[in-house]
mmCIF file of C-alpha atoms in Angstrom:
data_model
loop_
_atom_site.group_PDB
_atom_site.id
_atom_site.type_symbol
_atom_site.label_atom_id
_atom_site.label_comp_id
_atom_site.label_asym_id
_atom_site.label_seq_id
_atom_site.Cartn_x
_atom_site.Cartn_y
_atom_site.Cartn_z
ATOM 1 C CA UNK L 7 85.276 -66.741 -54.380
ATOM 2 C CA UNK L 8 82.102 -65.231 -52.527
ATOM 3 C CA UNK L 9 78.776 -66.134 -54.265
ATOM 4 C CA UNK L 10 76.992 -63.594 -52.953
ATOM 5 C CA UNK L 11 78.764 -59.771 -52.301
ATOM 6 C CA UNK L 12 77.163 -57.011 -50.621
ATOM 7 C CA UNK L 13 79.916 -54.353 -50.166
ATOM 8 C CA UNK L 14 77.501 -51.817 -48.276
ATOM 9 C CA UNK L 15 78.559 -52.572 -44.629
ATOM 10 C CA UNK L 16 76.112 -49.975 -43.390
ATOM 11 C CA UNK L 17 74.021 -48.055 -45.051
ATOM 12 C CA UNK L 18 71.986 -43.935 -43.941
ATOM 13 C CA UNK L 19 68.146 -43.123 -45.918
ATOM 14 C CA UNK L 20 66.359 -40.318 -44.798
ATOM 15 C CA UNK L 21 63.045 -40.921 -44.145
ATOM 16 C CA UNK L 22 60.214 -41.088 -47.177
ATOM 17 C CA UNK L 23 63.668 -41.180 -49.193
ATOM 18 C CA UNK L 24 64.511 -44.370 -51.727
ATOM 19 C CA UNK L 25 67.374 -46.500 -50.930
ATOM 20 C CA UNK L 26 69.457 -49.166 -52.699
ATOM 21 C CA UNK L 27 71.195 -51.924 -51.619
ATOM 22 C CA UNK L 28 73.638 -53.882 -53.792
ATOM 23 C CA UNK L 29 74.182 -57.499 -54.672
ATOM 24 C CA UNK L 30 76.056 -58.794 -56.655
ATOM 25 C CA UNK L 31 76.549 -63.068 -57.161
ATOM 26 C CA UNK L 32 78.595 -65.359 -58.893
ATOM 27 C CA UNK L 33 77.232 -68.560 -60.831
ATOM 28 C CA UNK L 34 77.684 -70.821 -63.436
ATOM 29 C CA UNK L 35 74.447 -72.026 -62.686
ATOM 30 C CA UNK L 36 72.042 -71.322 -65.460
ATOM 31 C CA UNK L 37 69.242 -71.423 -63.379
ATOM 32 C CA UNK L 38 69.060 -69.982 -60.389
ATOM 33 C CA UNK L 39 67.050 -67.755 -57.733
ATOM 34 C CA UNK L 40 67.588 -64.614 -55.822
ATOM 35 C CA UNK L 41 66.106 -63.603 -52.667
ATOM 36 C CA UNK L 42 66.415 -60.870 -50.178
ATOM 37 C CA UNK L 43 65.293 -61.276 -46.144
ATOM 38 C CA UNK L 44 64.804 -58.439 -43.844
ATOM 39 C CA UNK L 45 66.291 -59.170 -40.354
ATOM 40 C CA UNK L 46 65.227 -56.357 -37.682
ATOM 41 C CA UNK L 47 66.710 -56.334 -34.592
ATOM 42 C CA UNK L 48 64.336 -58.719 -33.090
ATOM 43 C CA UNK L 49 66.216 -61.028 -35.002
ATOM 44 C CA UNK L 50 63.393 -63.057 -37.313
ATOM 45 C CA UNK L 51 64.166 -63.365 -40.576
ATOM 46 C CA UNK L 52 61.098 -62.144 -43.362
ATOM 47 C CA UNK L 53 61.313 -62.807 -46.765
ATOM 48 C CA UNK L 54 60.824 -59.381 -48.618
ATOM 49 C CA UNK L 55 61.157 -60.463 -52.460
ATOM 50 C CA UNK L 56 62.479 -62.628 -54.834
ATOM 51 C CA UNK L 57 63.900 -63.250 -58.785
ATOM 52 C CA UNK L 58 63.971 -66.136 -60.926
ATOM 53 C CA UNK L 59 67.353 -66.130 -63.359
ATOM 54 C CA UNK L 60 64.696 -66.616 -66.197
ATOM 55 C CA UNK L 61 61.771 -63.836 -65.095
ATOM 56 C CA UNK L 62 61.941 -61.099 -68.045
ATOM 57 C CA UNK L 63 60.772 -58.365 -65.792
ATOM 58 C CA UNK L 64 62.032 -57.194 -62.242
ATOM 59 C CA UNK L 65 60.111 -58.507 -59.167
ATOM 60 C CA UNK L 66 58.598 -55.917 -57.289
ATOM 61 C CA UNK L 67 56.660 -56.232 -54.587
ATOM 62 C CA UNK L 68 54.427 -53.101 -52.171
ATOM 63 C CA UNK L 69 57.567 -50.641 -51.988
ATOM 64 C CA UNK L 70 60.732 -53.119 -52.076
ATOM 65 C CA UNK L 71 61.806 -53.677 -56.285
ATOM 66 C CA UNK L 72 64.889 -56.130 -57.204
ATOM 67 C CA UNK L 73 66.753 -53.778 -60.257
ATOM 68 C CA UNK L 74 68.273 -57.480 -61.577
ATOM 69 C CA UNK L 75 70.805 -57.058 -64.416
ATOM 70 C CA UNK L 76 71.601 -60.583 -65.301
ATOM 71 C CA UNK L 77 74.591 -60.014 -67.074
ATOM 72 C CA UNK L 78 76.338 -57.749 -64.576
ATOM 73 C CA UNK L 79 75.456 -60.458 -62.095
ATOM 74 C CA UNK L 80 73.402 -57.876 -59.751
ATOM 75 C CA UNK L 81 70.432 -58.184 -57.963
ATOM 76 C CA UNK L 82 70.059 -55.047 -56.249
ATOM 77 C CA UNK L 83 66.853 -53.791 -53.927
ATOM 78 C CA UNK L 84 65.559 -50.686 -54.080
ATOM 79 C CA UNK L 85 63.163 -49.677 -51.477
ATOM 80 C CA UNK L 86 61.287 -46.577 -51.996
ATOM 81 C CA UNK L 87 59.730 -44.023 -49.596
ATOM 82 C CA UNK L 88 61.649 -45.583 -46.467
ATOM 83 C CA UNK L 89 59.999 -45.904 -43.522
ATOM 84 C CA UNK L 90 61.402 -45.781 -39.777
ATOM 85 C CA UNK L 91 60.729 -49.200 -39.655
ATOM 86 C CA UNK L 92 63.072 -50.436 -42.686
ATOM 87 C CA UNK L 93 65.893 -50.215 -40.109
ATOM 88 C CA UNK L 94 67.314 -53.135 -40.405
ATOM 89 C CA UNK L 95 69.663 -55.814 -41.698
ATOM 90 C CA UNK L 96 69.309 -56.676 -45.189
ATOM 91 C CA UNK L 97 70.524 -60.172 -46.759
ATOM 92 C CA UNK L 98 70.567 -60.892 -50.549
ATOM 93 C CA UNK L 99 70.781 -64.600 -50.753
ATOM 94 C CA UNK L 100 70.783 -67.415 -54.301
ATOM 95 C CA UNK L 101 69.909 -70.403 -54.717
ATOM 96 C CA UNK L 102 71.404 -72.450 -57.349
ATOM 97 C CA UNK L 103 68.860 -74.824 -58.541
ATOM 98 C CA UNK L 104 70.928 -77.161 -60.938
ATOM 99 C CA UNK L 105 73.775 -77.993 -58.905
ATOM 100 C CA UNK L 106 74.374 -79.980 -55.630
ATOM 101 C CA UNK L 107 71.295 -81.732 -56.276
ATOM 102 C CA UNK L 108 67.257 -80.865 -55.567
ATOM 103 C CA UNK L 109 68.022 -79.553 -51.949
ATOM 104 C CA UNK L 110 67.415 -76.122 -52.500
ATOM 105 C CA UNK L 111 69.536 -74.402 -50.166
ATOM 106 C CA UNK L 112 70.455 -70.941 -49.837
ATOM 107 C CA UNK L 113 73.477 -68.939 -50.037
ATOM 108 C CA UNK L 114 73.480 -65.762 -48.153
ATOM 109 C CA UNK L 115 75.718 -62.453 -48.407
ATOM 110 C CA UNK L 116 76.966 -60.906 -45.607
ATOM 111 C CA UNK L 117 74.459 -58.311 -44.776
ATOM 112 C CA UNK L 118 73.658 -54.656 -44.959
ATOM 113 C CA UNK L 119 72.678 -51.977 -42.075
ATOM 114 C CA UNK L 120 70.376 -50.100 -42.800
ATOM 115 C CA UNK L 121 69.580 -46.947 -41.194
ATOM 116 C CA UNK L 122 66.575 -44.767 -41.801
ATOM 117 C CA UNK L 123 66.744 -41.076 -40.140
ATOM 118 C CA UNK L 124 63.796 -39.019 -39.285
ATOM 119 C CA UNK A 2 49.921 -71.724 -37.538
ATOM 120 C CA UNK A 3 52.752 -71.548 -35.569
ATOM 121 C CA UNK A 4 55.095 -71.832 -38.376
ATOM 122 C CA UNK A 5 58.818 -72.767 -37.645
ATOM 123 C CA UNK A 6 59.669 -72.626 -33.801
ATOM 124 C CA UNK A 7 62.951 -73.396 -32.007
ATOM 125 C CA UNK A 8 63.716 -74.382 -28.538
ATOM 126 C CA UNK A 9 65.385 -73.152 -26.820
ATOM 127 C CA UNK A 10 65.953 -69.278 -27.141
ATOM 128 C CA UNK A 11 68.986 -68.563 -25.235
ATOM 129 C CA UNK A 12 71.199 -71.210 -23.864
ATOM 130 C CA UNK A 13 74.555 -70.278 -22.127
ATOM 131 C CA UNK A 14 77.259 -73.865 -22.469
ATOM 132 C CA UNK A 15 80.378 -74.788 -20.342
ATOM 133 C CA UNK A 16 83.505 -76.227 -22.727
ATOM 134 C CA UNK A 17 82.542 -79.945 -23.550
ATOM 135 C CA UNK A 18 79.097 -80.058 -22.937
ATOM 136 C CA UNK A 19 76.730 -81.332 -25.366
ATOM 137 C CA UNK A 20 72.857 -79.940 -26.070
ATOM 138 C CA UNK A 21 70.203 -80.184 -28.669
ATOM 139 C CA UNK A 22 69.102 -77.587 -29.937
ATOM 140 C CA UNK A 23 64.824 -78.954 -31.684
ATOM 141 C CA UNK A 24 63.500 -77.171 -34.340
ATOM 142 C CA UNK A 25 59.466 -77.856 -35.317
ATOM 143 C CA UNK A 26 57.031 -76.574 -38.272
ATOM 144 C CA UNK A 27 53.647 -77.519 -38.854
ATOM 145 C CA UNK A 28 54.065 -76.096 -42.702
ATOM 146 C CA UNK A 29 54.200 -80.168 -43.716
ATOM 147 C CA UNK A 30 57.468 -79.056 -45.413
ATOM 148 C CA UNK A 31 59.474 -81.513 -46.545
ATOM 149 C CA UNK A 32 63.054 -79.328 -46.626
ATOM 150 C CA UNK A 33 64.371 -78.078 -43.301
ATOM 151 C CA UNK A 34 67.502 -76.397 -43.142
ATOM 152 C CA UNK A 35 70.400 -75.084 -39.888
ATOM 153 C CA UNK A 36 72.029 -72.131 -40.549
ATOM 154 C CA UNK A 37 74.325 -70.085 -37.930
ATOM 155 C CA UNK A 38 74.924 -66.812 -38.234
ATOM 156 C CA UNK A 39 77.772 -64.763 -37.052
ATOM 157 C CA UNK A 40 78.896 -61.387 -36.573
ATOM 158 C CA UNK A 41 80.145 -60.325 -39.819
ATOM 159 C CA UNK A 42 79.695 -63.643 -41.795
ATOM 160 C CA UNK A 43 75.654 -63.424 -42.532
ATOM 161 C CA UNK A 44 74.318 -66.867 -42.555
ATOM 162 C CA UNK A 45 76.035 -70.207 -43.096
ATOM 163 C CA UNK A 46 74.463 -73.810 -43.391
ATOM 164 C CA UNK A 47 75.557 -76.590 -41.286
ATOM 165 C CA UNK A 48 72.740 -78.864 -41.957
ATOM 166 C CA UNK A 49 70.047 -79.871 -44.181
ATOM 167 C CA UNK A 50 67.005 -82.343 -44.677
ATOM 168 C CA UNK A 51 65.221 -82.908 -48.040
ATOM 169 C CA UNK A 52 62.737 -85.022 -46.186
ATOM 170 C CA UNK A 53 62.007 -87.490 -43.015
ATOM 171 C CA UNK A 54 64.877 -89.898 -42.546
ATOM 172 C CA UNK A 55 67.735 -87.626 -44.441
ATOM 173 C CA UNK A 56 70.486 -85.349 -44.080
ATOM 174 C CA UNK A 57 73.192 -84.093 -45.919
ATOM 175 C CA UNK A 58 75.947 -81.876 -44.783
ATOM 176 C CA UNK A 59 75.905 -78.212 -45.540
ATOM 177 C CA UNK A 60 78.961 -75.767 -45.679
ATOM 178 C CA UNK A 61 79.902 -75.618 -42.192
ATOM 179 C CA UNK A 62 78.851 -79.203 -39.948
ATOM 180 C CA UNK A 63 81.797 -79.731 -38.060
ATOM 181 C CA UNK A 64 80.877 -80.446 -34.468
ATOM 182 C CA UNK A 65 77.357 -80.741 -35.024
ATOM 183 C CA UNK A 66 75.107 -83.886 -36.024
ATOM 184 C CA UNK A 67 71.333 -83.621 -37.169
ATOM 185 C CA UNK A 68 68.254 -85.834 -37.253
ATOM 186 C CA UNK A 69 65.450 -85.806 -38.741
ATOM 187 C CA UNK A 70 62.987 -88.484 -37.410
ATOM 188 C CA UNK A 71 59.457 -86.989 -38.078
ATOM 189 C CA UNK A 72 58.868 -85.068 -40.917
ATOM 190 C CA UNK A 73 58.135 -82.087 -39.054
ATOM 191 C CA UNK A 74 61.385 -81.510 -36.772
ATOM 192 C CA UNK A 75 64.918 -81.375 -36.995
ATOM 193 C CA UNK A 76 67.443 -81.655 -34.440
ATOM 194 C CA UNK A 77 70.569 -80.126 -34.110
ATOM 195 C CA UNK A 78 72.944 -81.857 -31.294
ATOM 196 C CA UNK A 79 76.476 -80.549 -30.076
ATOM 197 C CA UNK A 80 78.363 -83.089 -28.332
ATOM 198 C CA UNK A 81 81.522 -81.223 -27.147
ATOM 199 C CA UNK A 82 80.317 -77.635 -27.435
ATOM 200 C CA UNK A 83 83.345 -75.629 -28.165
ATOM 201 C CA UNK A 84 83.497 -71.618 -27.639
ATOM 202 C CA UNK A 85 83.759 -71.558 -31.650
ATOM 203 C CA UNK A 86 80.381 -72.565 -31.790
ATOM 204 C CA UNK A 87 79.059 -69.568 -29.913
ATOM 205 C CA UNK A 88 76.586 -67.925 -32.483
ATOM 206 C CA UNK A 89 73.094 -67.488 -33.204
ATOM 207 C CA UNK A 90 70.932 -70.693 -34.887
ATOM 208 C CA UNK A 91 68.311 -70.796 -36.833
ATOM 209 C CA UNK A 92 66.075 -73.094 -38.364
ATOM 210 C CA UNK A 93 64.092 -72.955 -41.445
ATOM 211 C CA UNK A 94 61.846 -75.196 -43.904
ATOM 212 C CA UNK A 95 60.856 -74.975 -47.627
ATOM 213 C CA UNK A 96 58.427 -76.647 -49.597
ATOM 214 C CA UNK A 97 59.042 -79.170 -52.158
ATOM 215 C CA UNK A 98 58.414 -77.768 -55.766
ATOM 216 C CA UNK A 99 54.670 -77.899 -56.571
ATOM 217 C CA UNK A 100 53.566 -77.747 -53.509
ATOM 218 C CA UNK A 101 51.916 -74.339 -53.876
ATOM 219 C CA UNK A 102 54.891 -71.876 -53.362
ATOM 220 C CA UNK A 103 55.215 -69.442 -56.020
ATOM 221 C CA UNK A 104 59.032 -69.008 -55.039
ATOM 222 C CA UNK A 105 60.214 -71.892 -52.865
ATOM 223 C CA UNK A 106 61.362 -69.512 -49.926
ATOM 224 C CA UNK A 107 62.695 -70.822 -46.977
ATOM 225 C CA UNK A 108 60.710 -69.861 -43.452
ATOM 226 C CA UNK A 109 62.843 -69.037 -40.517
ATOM 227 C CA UNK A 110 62.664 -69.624 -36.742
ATOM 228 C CA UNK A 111 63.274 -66.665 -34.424
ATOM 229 C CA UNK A 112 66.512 -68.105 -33.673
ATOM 230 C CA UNK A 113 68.324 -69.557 -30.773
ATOM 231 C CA UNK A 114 71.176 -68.025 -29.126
ATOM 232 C CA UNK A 115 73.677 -70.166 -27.912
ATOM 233 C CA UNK A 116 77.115 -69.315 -25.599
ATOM 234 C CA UNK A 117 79.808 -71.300 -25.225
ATOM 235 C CA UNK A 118 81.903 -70.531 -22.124
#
């Protein structure tokens, strides 16, 4: 089974619209991290936000906000206003912090398009 | 800071031969990771190092071997490049817990893309 799911192949925002992007992940881990990279089409990867399993509130961070619901095993971003420059690919990525020992490797979903129009 | 740099950026491979593909930060992290990434498959590890002198195998390492002699870089080698392994590379490091890092995030190289003909 898939540990991380993003079932948005591609994805269309107008511009100064908000935008989601779903995740969803699978773990038995009871501790465990979420993240989500931007990858333009430069091709660098930047870190945009993140969520601890055990952090009460959502992370937010400038415009980009993780909507995690913990028990429907999402971690979805929402990124508000959009901006030409959001184009992009979008990776949600975990890391399970209890298992396979201290190595703290991530686990990435398949990616998102995202498209913003003018 | 340069942060996490790879060498080389493009490289274009004939059936069978073998390259190494260096990876360097000057973070003084002690995790560095290989990922590829494919068309359609988002990013997979091959390799990893939780610190100088170790590696451990990640979810995809056939056909490649690592080192990690000096703390700060991490080689990836190919001996008998195969057109499978046609894909784009990258590096990244981490630091260790309590080191500073609110979150632990992994920093990425620009990549290296590699073609195997």
């Amino acid at each position: 089974a898939q540990k991380i799911t993003q079932t948005q192949p591609g994805m269309f925002v107008q511009e100064k619209e908000a935008v989601t992007l779903d995740c969803t992940y699978d773990t038995s881990d009871p501790s465990y991290g979420l993240f989500w990279y931007k990858q333009p089409s430069s091709g660098e990867m930047i870190f945009l936000i993140y969520q601890g399993s055990y952090d009460q509130q959502n992370a937010t961070e400038g415009r980009y906000s993780l909507n995690f619901q913990k028990a429907r095993k999402s971690a979805n971003l929402v990124i508000s206003a959009s901006q030409l420059g959001d184009s992009a690919m979008y990776f949600c990525a975990m890391r399970e912090e209890n298992s396979g020992g201290s190595n703290y490797k991530l686990t990435f979903g398949k990616g998102t398009l995202l498209t913003v129009n003018p | 800071n340069a942060g996490v740099t790879q060498t080389p950026k493009f490289r274009v491979l004939k059936t069978g031969q073998s390259m190494t593909l260096l990876c360097a930060q000057d973070m003084n992290h002690e995790y560095m990771y290989w990922y590829r990434q494919d068309p359609g498959m988002g990013l997979r590890l091959i390799h990893y190092s939780v610190g100088e002198g170790t590696t451990a195998k990640g979810e995809v390492p056939d056909g490649y071997n690592v080192s990690r002699l000096k703390k700060q870089n991490f080689l990836l080698g190919l001996e008998s490049a195969a057109p499978s392994q046609t894909s784009v590379y990258f590096c990244a490091s981490s630091k260790l817990p309590g080191q500073g890092s609110r979150f632990h995030e992994q920093y990425f190289g620009p990549g290296t893309r590699l073609t195997v003909t």
